[in-house]
mmCIF file of C-alpha atoms in Angstrom:
data_model
loop_
_atom_site.group_PDB
_atom_site.id
_atom_site.type_symbol
_atom_site.label_atom_id
_atom_site.label_comp_id
_atom_site.label_asym_id
_atom_site.label_seq_id
_atom_site.Cartn_x
_atom_site.Cartn_y
_atom_site.Cartn_z
ATOM 1 C CA MET A 11 96.100 -5.147 164.227
ATOM 2 C CA ASP A 12 97.126 -3.618 167.481
ATOM 3 C CA GLU A 13 95.907 -0.294 168.529
ATOM 4 C CA GLY A 14 99.449 1.025 168.606
ATOM 5 C CA ASP A 15 99.840 0.447 164.825
ATOM 6 C CA ARG A 16 96.528 2.103 163.950
ATOM 7 C CA PRO A 17 96.833 5.822 163.084
ATOM 8 C CA THR A 18 95.204 8.014 165.590
ATOM 9 C CA ASP A 19 92.185 10.117 164.726
ATOM 10 C CA ALA A 20 94.227 13.188 165.215
ATOM 11 C CA ASN A 21 96.782 12.164 162.589
ATOM 12 C CA GLU A 22 94.100 11.133 160.188
ATOM 13 C CA SER A 23 92.374 14.400 160.722
ATOM 14 C CA ALA A 24 95.619 16.261 160.131
ATOM 15 C CA ASP A 25 96.335 14.368 156.901
ATOM 16 C CA ARG A 26 92.880 15.121 155.633
ATOM 17 C CA ASP A 27 93.330 18.771 156.482
ATOM 18 C CA GLU A 28 96.635 18.942 154.568
ATOM 19 C CA ARG A 29 95.217 17.132 151.528
ATOM 20 C CA THR A 30 92.098 19.256 151.586
ATOM 21 C CA GLU A 31 94.122 22.394 152.000
ATOM 22 C CA GLY A 32 96.522 21.453 149.186
ATOM 23 C CA GLY A 33 93.698 20.591 146.845
ATOM 24 C CA SER A 34 91.905 23.775 147.645
ATOM 25 C CA GLU A 35 94.987 25.850 146.834
ATOM 26 C CA LYS A 36 95.485 23.940 143.566
ATOM 27 C CA SER A 37 91.870 24.452 142.562
ATOM 28 C CA ARG A 38 92.142 28.143 143.329
ATOM 29 C CA GLU A 39 95.205 28.463 141.106
ATOM 30 C CA GLU A 40 93.443 26.651 138.260
ATOM 31 C CA SER A 41 90.367 28.786 138.750
ATOM 32 C CA ASN A 42 92.441 32.002 138.640
ATOM 33 C CA SER A 43 94.334 30.951 135.511
ATOM 34 C CA GLU A 44 91.231 29.950 133.571
ATOM 35 C CA THR A 45 88.794 32.762 134.422
ATOM 36 C CA PRO A 46 90.646 35.687 135.989
ATOM 37 C CA ASP A 47 87.600 37.950 135.769
ATOM 38 C CA GLU A 48 85.481 35.524 137.788
ATOM 39 C CA SER A 49 87.602 36.076 140.880
ATOM 40 C CA ASN A 50 85.667 39.228 141.538
ATOM 41 C CA SER A 51 82.309 37.456 141.492
ATOM 42 C CA GLU A 52 83.005 34.015 142.963
ATOM 43 C CA THR A 53 84.172 33.233 146.525
ATOM 44 C CA PRO A 54 87.249 30.939 146.568
ATOM 45 C CA ASP A 55 86.916 27.562 148.235
ATOM 46 C CA GLU A 56 87.743 27.780 151.907
ATOM 47 C CA PRO A 57 90.007 25.131 153.343
ATOM 48 C CA ASP A 58 88.289 22.242 154.928
ATOM 49 C CA ASP A 59 88.449 22.883 158.621
ATOM 50 C CA GLY A 60 86.774 19.698 159.500
ATOM 51 C CA VAL A 61 83.309 21.152 159.568
ATOM 52 C CA PRO A 62 80.832 19.224 157.459
ATOM 53 C CA ASP A 63 79.306 21.121 154.510
ATOM 54 C CA GLY A 64 75.868 20.611 155.869
ATOM 55 C CA ASP A 65 76.718 22.220 159.163
ATOM 56 C CA ARG A 66 78.523 25.220 157.551
ATOM 57 C CA GLU A 67 76.652 28.519 157.562
ATOM 58 C CA VAL A 68 76.157 30.040 154.144
ATOM 59 C CA ASP A 69 76.683 33.759 153.669
ATOM 60 C CA PRO A 70 73.862 35.087 151.469
ATOM 61 C CA ALA A 71 76.130 37.835 150.156
ATOM 62 C CA ALA A 72 78.714 35.290 149.096
ATOM 63 C CA GLU A 73 76.203 33.412 146.987
ATOM 64 C CA THR A 74 74.606 36.355 145.384
ATOM 65 C CA GLY A 75 77.902 38.211 144.865
ATOM 66 C CA PRO A 76 78.663 41.840 145.648
ATOM 67 C CA VAL A 77 75.717 44.220 145.569
ATOM 68 C CA GLY A 78 75.586 46.353 142.428
ATOM 69 C CA GLU A 79 77.818 44.129 140.298
ATOM 70 C CA PRO A 80 76.455 42.674 137.045
ATOM 71 C CA ASP A 81 75.298 39.058 137.007
ATOM 72 C CA ASP A 82 77.302 38.398 133.862
ATOM 73 C CA PRO A 83 80.878 37.813 134.973
ATOM 74 C CA THR A 84 82.207 38.483 131.462
ATOM 75 C CA GLU A 85 80.824 42.045 131.362
ATOM 76 C CA GLU A 86 83.636 44.537 131.586
ATOM 77 C CA ARG A 87 83.603 47.338 134.058
ATOM 78 C CA ASP A 88 83.748 50.972 132.983
ATOM 79 C CA GLU A 89 87.316 51.968 133.499
ATOM 80 C CA PRO A 90 88.082 55.605 134.353
ATOM 81 C CA ASP A 91 89.738 57.833 131.727
ATOM 82 C CA PRO A 92 93.422 58.337 132.644
ATOM 83 C CA ALA A 93 93.375 61.835 131.146
ATOM 84 C CA ALA A 94 90.379 62.741 133.321
ATOM 85 C CA GLU A 95 92.012 61.323 136.490
ATOM 86 C CA SER A 96 95.281 63.150 135.825
ATOM 87 C CA GLY A 97 93.470 66.494 135.800
ATOM 88 C CA SER A 98 94.809 67.494 132.357
ATOM 89 C CA ASP A 99 92.932 70.450 130.987
ATOM 90 C CA ALA A 100 94.186 69.975 127.430
ATOM 91 C CA GLU A 101 91.397 70.234 124.937
ATOM 92 C CA GLU A 102 91.334 68.845 121.474
ATOM 93 C CA VAL A 103 91.523 71.648 118.891
ATOM 94 C CA GLU A 104 88.981 71.310 116.154
ATOM 95 C CA PRO A 105 90.189 72.154 112.623
ATOM 96 C CA ASP A 106 87.742 75.055 112.372
ATOM 97 C CA ASP A 107 89.099 76.600 115.582
ATOM 98 C CA ARG A 108 92.683 76.581 114.339
ATOM 99 C CA PRO A 109 94.167 80.069 113.862
ATOM 100 C CA SER A 110 94.387 81.215 110.275
ATOM 101 C CA ASP A 111 98.154 81.631 110.423
ATOM 102 C CA VAL A 112 98.860 78.077 111.627
ATOM 103 C CA ASP A 113 100.462 75.823 109.077
ATOM 104 C CA ASP A 114 99.360 72.204 108.581
ATOM 105 C CA VAL A 115 102.835 70.997 109.529
ATOM 106 C CA SER A 116 103.175 70.072 113.208
ATOM 107 C CA SER A 117 105.905 68.747 115.474
ATOM 108 C CA ASP A 118 105.950 66.655 118.629
ATOM 109 C CA ILE A 119 107.156 68.487 121.722
ATOM 110 C CA GLY A 120 107.067 66.555 124.960
ATOM 111 C CA GLY A 121 104.767 63.930 123.466
ATOM 112 C CA GLU A 122 102.150 66.485 122.409
ATOM 113 C CA THR A 123 101.346 67.671 118.911
ATOM 114 C CA VAL A 124 102.092 71.381 118.618
ATOM 115 C CA PRO A 125 101.173 73.220 115.368
ATOM 116 C CA LYS A 126 103.874 75.315 113.809
ATOM 117 C CA ARG A 127 103.062 78.928 113.100
ATOM 118 C CA ARG A 128 104.094 80.575 109.893
ATOM 119 C CA SER A 129 104.751 84.261 109.463
ATOM 120 C CA ARG A 130 102.336 86.110 107.227
ATOM 121 C CA GLY A 131 103.739 87.106 103.861
ATOM 122 C CA SER A 132 106.935 85.083 104.391
ATOM 123 C CA GLU A 133 106.159 82.611 101.645
ATOM 124 C CA ALA A 134 105.613 83.265 97.983
ATOM 125 C CA PRO A 135 102.111 82.677 96.696
ATOM 126 C CA GLU A 136 101.591 79.289 95.113
ATOM 127 C CA ASN A 137 98.562 80.000 92.939
ATOM 128 C CA GLY A 138 100.340 79.826 89.614
ATOM 129 C CA ALA A 139 103.201 81.228 87.615
ATOM 130 C CA ASP A 140 101.518 84.585 87.001
ATOM 131 C CA GLU A 141 100.941 85.255 90.689
ATOM 132 C CA SER A 142 104.454 84.070 91.527
ATOM 133 C CA LEU A 143 105.871 86.504 88.959
ATOM 134 C CA LEU A 144 103.820 89.303 90.488
ATOM 135 C CA TYR A 145 105.131 88.422 93.936
ATOM 136 C CA ARG A 146 108.718 88.508 92.675
ATOM 137 C CA PHE A 147 108.087 91.825 90.933
ATOM 138 C CA ARG A 148 106.911 93.329 94.203
ATOM 139 C CA HIS A 149 109.509 91.825 96.550
ATOM 140 C CA ASP A 150 112.741 91.120 94.628
ATOM 141 C CA ARG A 151 115.754 93.041 95.981
ATOM 142 C CA ASP A 152 117.955 92.527 92.925
ATOM 143 C CA GLY A 153 117.772 91.434 89.329
ATOM 144 C CA ALA A 154 115.810 92.594 86.305
ATOM 145 C CA LEU A 155 112.437 92.668 88.034
ATOM 146 C CA MET A 156 113.785 94.999 90.726
ATOM 147 C CA TRP A 157 115.180 97.428 88.119
ATOM 148 C CA LEU A 158 111.934 97.323 86.170
ATOM 149 C CA ARG A 159 109.939 98.017 89.330
ATOM 150 C CA GLU A 160 112.132 100.964 90.295
ATOM 151 C CA MET A 161 111.988 102.437 86.792
ATOM 152 C CA LEU A 162 108.224 102.150 86.578
ATOM 153 C CA SER A 163 107.885 103.607 90.070
ATOM 154 C CA SER A 164 109.995 106.627 89.109
ATOM 155 C CA VAL A 165 108.012 107.187 85.933
ATOM 156 C CA GLY A 166 104.790 106.880 87.903
ATOM 157 C CA VAL A 167 105.930 109.456 90.453
ATOM 158 C CA VAL A 168 106.923 111.892 87.688
ATOM 159 C CA LEU A 169 103.574 111.463 85.958
ATOM 160 C CA LEU A 170 101.711 111.897 89.226
ATOM 161 C CA VAL A 171 103.582 115.094 90.047
ATOM 162 C CA GLY A 172 103.009 116.313 86.485
ATOM 163 C CA LEU A 173 99.287 115.679 86.749
ATOM 164 C CA LEU A 174 99.111 117.541 90.045
ATOM 165 C CA LEU A 175 101.011 120.485 88.577
ATOM 166 C CA PHE A 176 98.793 120.422 85.522
ATOM 167 C CA GLY A 177 95.752 120.622 87.769
ATOM 168 C CA VAL A 178 97.216 123.763 89.356
ATOM 169 C CA SER A 179 98.714 125.439 86.284
ATOM 170 C CA GLY A 180 96.147 124.558 83.633
ATOM 171 C CA VAL A 181 98.804 124.144 80.891
ATOM 172 C CA TRP A 182 100.797 121.157 79.663
ATOM 173 C CA PRO A 183 103.617 120.841 80.217
ATOM 174 C CA PRO A 184 103.397 122.987 83.349
ATOM 175 C CA MET A 185 107.159 123.730 83.399
ATOM 176 C CA VAL A 186 109.676 125.212 80.985
ATOM 177 C CA ALA A 187 113.470 125.110 80.924
ATOM 178 C CA VAL A 188 115.370 128.387 80.474
ATOM 179 C CA GLU A 189 117.711 128.133 77.459
ATOM 180 C CA SER A 190 119.435 131.554 77.376
ATOM 181 C CA GLY A 191 120.835 134.110 79.799
ATOM 182 C CA SER A 192 118.669 137.092 78.748
ATOM 183 C CA MET A 193 116.823 137.052 82.098
ATOM 184 C CA GLU A 194 119.918 136.874 84.279
ATOM 185 C CA PRO A 195 120.485 137.319 87.126
ATOM 186 C CA ASN A 196 116.845 136.730 88.030
ATOM 187 C CA MET A 197 116.595 133.570 85.889
ATOM 188 C CA GLN A 198 119.554 131.382 85.008
ATOM 189 C CA VAL A 199 120.156 128.990 82.153
ATOM 190 C CA GLY A 200 119.014 125.561 83.273
ATOM 191 C CA ASP A 201 116.306 126.827 85.611
ATOM 192 C CA LEU A 202 113.018 124.960 85.535
ATOM 193 C CA VAL A 203 110.132 127.458 85.663
ATOM 194 C CA PHE A 204 106.609 126.661 86.793
ATOM 195 C CA VAL A 205 104.033 128.296 84.515
ATOM 196 C CA THR A 206 100.293 128.949 84.852
ATOM 197 C CA GLU A 207 97.875 129.525 82.025
ATOM 198 C CA PRO A 208 96.900 133.127 81.249
ATOM 199 C CA GLY A 209 94.345 134.423 83.730
ATOM 200 C CA ARG A 210 94.902 131.670 86.351
ATOM 201 C CA LEU A 211 96.072 132.788 89.804
ATOM 202 C CA ALA A 212 96.022 136.374 88.555
ATOM 203 C CA PRO A 213 96.952 139.006 91.159
ATOM 204 C CA ASP A 214 94.640 141.921 91.940
ATOM 205 C CA ALA A 215 96.984 144.313 90.171
ATOM 206 C CA ALA A 216 96.335 142.552 86.841
ATOM 207 C CA GLU A 217 93.639 144.494 85.004
ATOM 208 C CA ASN A 218 93.447 142.224 81.977
ATOM 209 C CA GLY A 219 92.344 138.736 81.047
ATOM 210 C CA VAL A 220 95.830 137.232 80.900
ATOM 211 C CA GLY A 221 96.790 137.934 84.510
ATOM 212 C CA VAL A 222 99.860 139.986 83.567
ATOM 213 C CA VAL A 223 101.026 142.927 85.680
ATOM 214 C CA THR A 224 103.298 145.246 83.722
ATOM 215 C CA HIS A 225 106.506 146.745 85.087
ATOM 216 C CA GLU A 226 104.894 150.168 84.888
ATOM 217 C CA ALA A 227 101.852 149.054 86.957
ATOM 218 C CA GLY A 228 104.025 147.043 89.316
ATOM 219 C CA GLU A 229 105.982 150.105 90.336
ATOM 220 C CA THR A 230 102.708 151.780 91.300
ATOM 221 C CA VAL A 231 101.354 148.912 93.427
ATOM 222 C CA ASP A 232 104.756 147.473 94.428
ATOM 223 C CA TYR A 233 104.167 144.134 92.736
ATOM 224 C CA ARG A 234 107.394 142.169 92.117
ATOM 225 C CA THR A 235 108.279 138.837 90.602
ATOM 226 C CA PHE A 236 111.720 137.349 89.956
ATOM 227 C CA GLY A 237 113.666 140.269 91.332
ATOM 228 C CA SER A 238 111.907 143.187 89.631
ATOM 229 C CA TYR A 239 108.524 144.869 89.094
ATOM 230 C CA GLY A 240 105.871 143.275 86.930
ATOM 231 C CA SER A 241 105.172 139.804 85.564
ATOM 232 C CA VAL A 242 107.402 137.543 83.488
ATOM 233 C CA MET A 243 105.474 135.902 80.669
ATOM 234 C CA ILE A 244 106.127 133.229 78.052
ATOM 235 C CA TYR A 245 104.947 134.093 74.558
ATOM 236 C CA THR A 246 105.288 132.910 70.961
ATOM 237 C CA PRO A 247 104.860 135.528 68.183
ATOM 238 C CA PRO A 248 103.361 134.389 64.867
ATOM 239 C CA GLY A 249 105.750 132.774 62.414
ATOM 240 C CA ARG A 250 108.327 131.946 65.072
ATOM 241 C CA THR A 251 109.851 128.506 64.561
ATOM 242 C CA GLY A 252 112.179 128.541 67.553
ATOM 243 C CA SER A 253 111.505 128.156 71.225
ATOM 244 C CA PRO A 254 109.043 130.439 73.038
ATOM 245 C CA ILE A 255 110.403 133.647 74.597
ATOM 246 C CA ILE A 256 110.332 134.330 78.338
ATOM 247 C CA HIS A 257 110.620 138.097 79.093
ATOM 248 C CA ARG A 258 109.140 140.703 81.382
ATOM 249 C CA ALA A 259 106.105 142.798 80.392
ATOM 250 C CA MET A 260 107.143 146.468 80.604
ATOM 251 C CA PHE A 261 103.993 148.361 79.602
ATOM 252 C CA HIS A 262 100.911 147.961 77.451
ATOM 253 C CA VAL A 263 100.266 149.968 74.248
ATOM 254 C CA THR A 264 97.194 150.422 72.080
ATOM 255 C CA GLU A 265 96.903 150.326 68.329
ATOM 256 C CA GLY A 266 98.373 153.473 66.653
ATOM 257 C CA GLU A 267 99.889 154.752 69.925
ATOM 258 C CA ASN A 268 103.148 156.715 69.837
ATOM 259 C CA TRP A 269 104.910 155.004 72.731
ATOM 260 C CA TYR A 270 108.308 156.684 72.153
ATOM 261 C CA ASP A 271 107.779 159.064 75.059
ATOM 262 C CA ARG A 272 106.848 156.199 77.442
ATOM 263 C CA ALA A 273 109.902 154.162 76.558
ATOM 264 C CA ASP A 274 113.075 154.289 78.630
ATOM 265 C CA GLU A 275 115.918 155.695 76.503
ATOM 266 C CA GLU A 276 118.230 153.099 78.026
ATOM 267 C CA TYR A 277 116.518 150.369 76.007
ATOM 268 C CA HIS A 278 116.473 151.954 72.509
ATOM 269 C CA ASN A 279 118.672 154.270 70.425
ATOM 270 C CA ALA A 280 115.917 156.003 68.430
ATOM 271 C CA VAL A 281 115.510 159.778 68.327
ATOM 272 C CA ASP A 282 111.791 159.775 67.559
ATOM 273 C CA CYS A 283 108.865 157.462 66.897
ATOM 274 C CA GLU A 284 109.629 157.234 63.199
ATOM 275 C CA SER A 285 113.103 155.883 63.936
ATOM 276 C CA LEU A 286 111.775 153.436 66.551
ATOM 277 C CA ALA A 287 110.652 150.035 65.298
ATOM 278 C CA ASN A 288 106.953 149.161 65.781
ATOM 279 C CA CYS A 289 106.154 152.808 66.531
ATOM 280 C CA PRO A 290 103.406 153.823 66.299
ATOM 281 C CA ALA A 291 102.024 150.534 67.634
ATOM 282 C CA PRO A 292 100.559 148.335 64.873
ATOM 283 C CA HIS A 293 98.037 146.782 67.357
ATOM 284 C CA ASP A 294 97.294 146.450 71.031
ATOM 285 C CA GLY A 295 99.895 144.541 72.980
ATOM 286 C CA TYR A 296 102.706 144.443 75.514
ATOM 287 C CA VAL A 297 106.177 145.939 75.130
ATOM 288 C CA THR A 298 108.584 143.354 76.585
ATOM 289 C CA LEU A 299 112.199 143.247 77.726
ATOM 290 C CA GLY A 300 114.734 140.682 78.948
ATOM 291 C CA ASP A 301 116.215 141.705 82.300
ATOM 292 C CA ASN A 302 119.735 141.211 80.914
ATOM 293 C CA ASN A 303 119.108 142.760 77.488
ATOM 294 C CA GLY A 304 119.872 146.301 76.338
ATOM 295 C CA ALA A 305 116.811 146.840 74.103
ATOM 296 C CA TYR A 306 113.092 146.231 74.048
ATOM 297 C CA ASP A 307 112.024 143.211 72.032
ATOM 298 C CA GLN A 308 109.922 145.547 69.886
ATOM 299 C CA ALA A 309 112.775 148.026 69.371
ATOM 300 C CA SER A 310 115.204 145.285 68.329
ATOM 301 C CA GLY A 311 112.697 143.733 65.932
ATOM 302 C CA LEU A 312 112.447 140.450 67.878
ATOM 303 C CA SER A 313 108.670 140.733 68.093
ATOM 304 C CA PRO A 314 105.823 143.234 67.518
ATOM 305 C CA PRO A 315 103.844 144.272 70.625
ATOM 306 C CA VAL A 316 102.714 140.987 72.224
ATOM 307 C CA LYS A 317 99.007 140.337 71.821
ATOM 308 C CA ALA A 318 97.117 138.644 74.634
ATOM 309 C CA GLU A 319 96.467 135.578 72.482
ATOM 310 C CA TRP A 320 100.207 135.095 71.956
ATOM 311 C CA VAL A 321 100.812 134.622 75.660
ATOM 312 C CA ASP A 322 101.423 130.942 76.516
ATOM 313 C CA GLY A 323 101.618 131.442 80.246
ATOM 314 C CA VAL A 324 102.878 133.441 83.195
ATOM 315 C CA ALA A 325 105.976 132.424 85.165
ATOM 316 C CA ARG A 326 105.302 131.786 88.852
ATOM 317 C CA LEU A 327 108.225 129.855 90.342
ATOM 318 C CA ARG A 328 111.682 128.644 89.332
ATOM 319 C CA VAL A 329 113.679 125.590 90.393
ATOM 320 C CA PRO A 330 117.448 125.962 89.785
ATOM 321 C CA TYR A 331 119.383 123.462 87.632
ATOM 322 C CA LEU A 332 116.585 120.966 86.983
ATOM 323 C CA GLY A 333 116.059 122.408 83.527
ATOM 324 C CA TYR A 334 119.492 121.084 82.499
ATOM 325 C CA ILE A 335 117.996 117.602 82.269
ATOM 326 C CA ARG A 336 115.771 118.748 79.447
ATOM 327 C CA LEU A 337 118.441 120.846 77.739
ATOM 328 C CA ILE A 338 121.041 118.060 77.772
ATOM 329 C CA ALA A 339 118.524 115.478 76.555
ATOM 330 C CA THR A 340 117.573 117.652 73.557
ATOM 331 C CA GLY A 341 121.178 118.597 72.758
ATOM 332 C CA GLN A 342 120.649 122.304 73.370
ATOM 333 C CA VAL A 343 123.344 122.379 76.063
ATOM 334 C CA GLU A 344 126.478 120.256 76.300
ATOM 335 C CA LEU A 345 127.322 118.445 79.489
ATOM 336 C CA ASN A 346 130.414 120.561 80.157
ATOM 337 C CA GLU A 347 128.339 123.741 79.724
ATOM 338 C CA ALA A 348 125.775 122.398 82.172
ATOM 339 C CA ILE A 349 128.504 121.674 84.699
ATOM 340 C CA THR A 350 129.991 125.145 84.181
ATOM 341 C CA GLY A 351 126.604 126.790 84.603
ATOM 342 C CA ALA A 352 125.842 124.748 87.720
ATOM 343 C CA VAL A 353 129.069 125.815 89.450
ATOM 344 C CA GLY A 354 128.277 129.471 88.819
ATOM 345 C CA SER A 355 130.302 130.744 85.860
ATOM 346 C CA GLY A 356 127.242 130.938 83.647
ATOM 347 C CA LEU A 357 126.880 131.166 79.920
ATOM 348 C CA PRO A 358 127.063 134.261 77.709
ATOM 349 C CA ALA A 359 123.911 136.310 77.545
ATOM 350 C CA ALA A 360 121.713 135.785 74.534
ATOM 351 C CA GLU A 361 119.705 138.277 72.534
ATOM 352 C CA SER A 362 116.410 136.651 73.461
ATOM 353 C CA GLY A 363 115.359 134.717 76.508
ATOM 354 C CA LEU A 364 114.432 131.335 75.119
ATOM 355 C CA VAL A 365 112.688 128.590 76.934
ATOM 356 C CA SER A 366 112.156 124.941 76.147
ATOM 357 C CA PHE A 367 108.881 123.419 77.212
ATOM 358 C CA ALA A 368 109.818 120.500 79.453
ATOM 359 C CA PRO A 369 107.756 117.773 81.043
ATOM 360 C CA ALA A 370 107.349 117.957 84.769
ATOM 361 C CA ALA A 371 110.191 116.387 86.704
#
């Protein structure tokens, strides 16, 4: 063969370089596809640059691999936490740290779980039918339970006020309703009068155990109640079957006393003691009179002189019109009469001032 047909060394060298280079690239691709994790620990084959392997210098670092990396190529590296790298300061809420008013239901807002808050007292208790009924009784705004609650509340308020008044007055009931007009104009029919037991809250002018100041003594010390001198008392004489009487104490007499001379002629028509009823006095007691009457109770025969033990109480304060509730409920006053009395026309005067004991209202 001629030298002209023989490939030159340069061409042969070039072909070898291309084949070596192509094979090296193919081996690298196969190596990367089979063991991708080994690429970090093994040095890829360098293209053959025509330098024999024996003459090539070996890099000690290339053989031993990077300093600090594990010898096992399959060992995974510790990857950083994305949440830590992003700088998020969100903390996981433990169940014990959850606020007491947070419901178990939660919703996703922006990819994060946000607990829903519930308003306190906005939900009915779920501990049973009895507790649910109690909740409805306390919170219903209509229906039978609401009416029952309001009725019981009103009764409770009345009883509470009655107990407080009883603690002050010492008698039960502590109030009476005026039935007749014998004490007009100082007491009207339908007035509710607050009463204290005999001797309680007695003024200094009372020189007896029942706390009563007579009209005669009141003029001396200028002691007035209900528009005139002296105390107004409620009393019940023996054998009386009707309502107690509420009249003013005029003066006190002793047993056997001739009280004709002490009596005001305006309130009797007798000419002497013998012609005056209950004179001389059969026992110690009070001579009484209704402010709107024309005769003493003792002169008219309504009652003997009132003994201290007959006194039920002493009137202290009146509340207009509230007594009509009691009088209408017991049938002692008709509704039209109550309306007439409330607007001011009044009822005819009665012989005796009667009162009806009424519960506190």
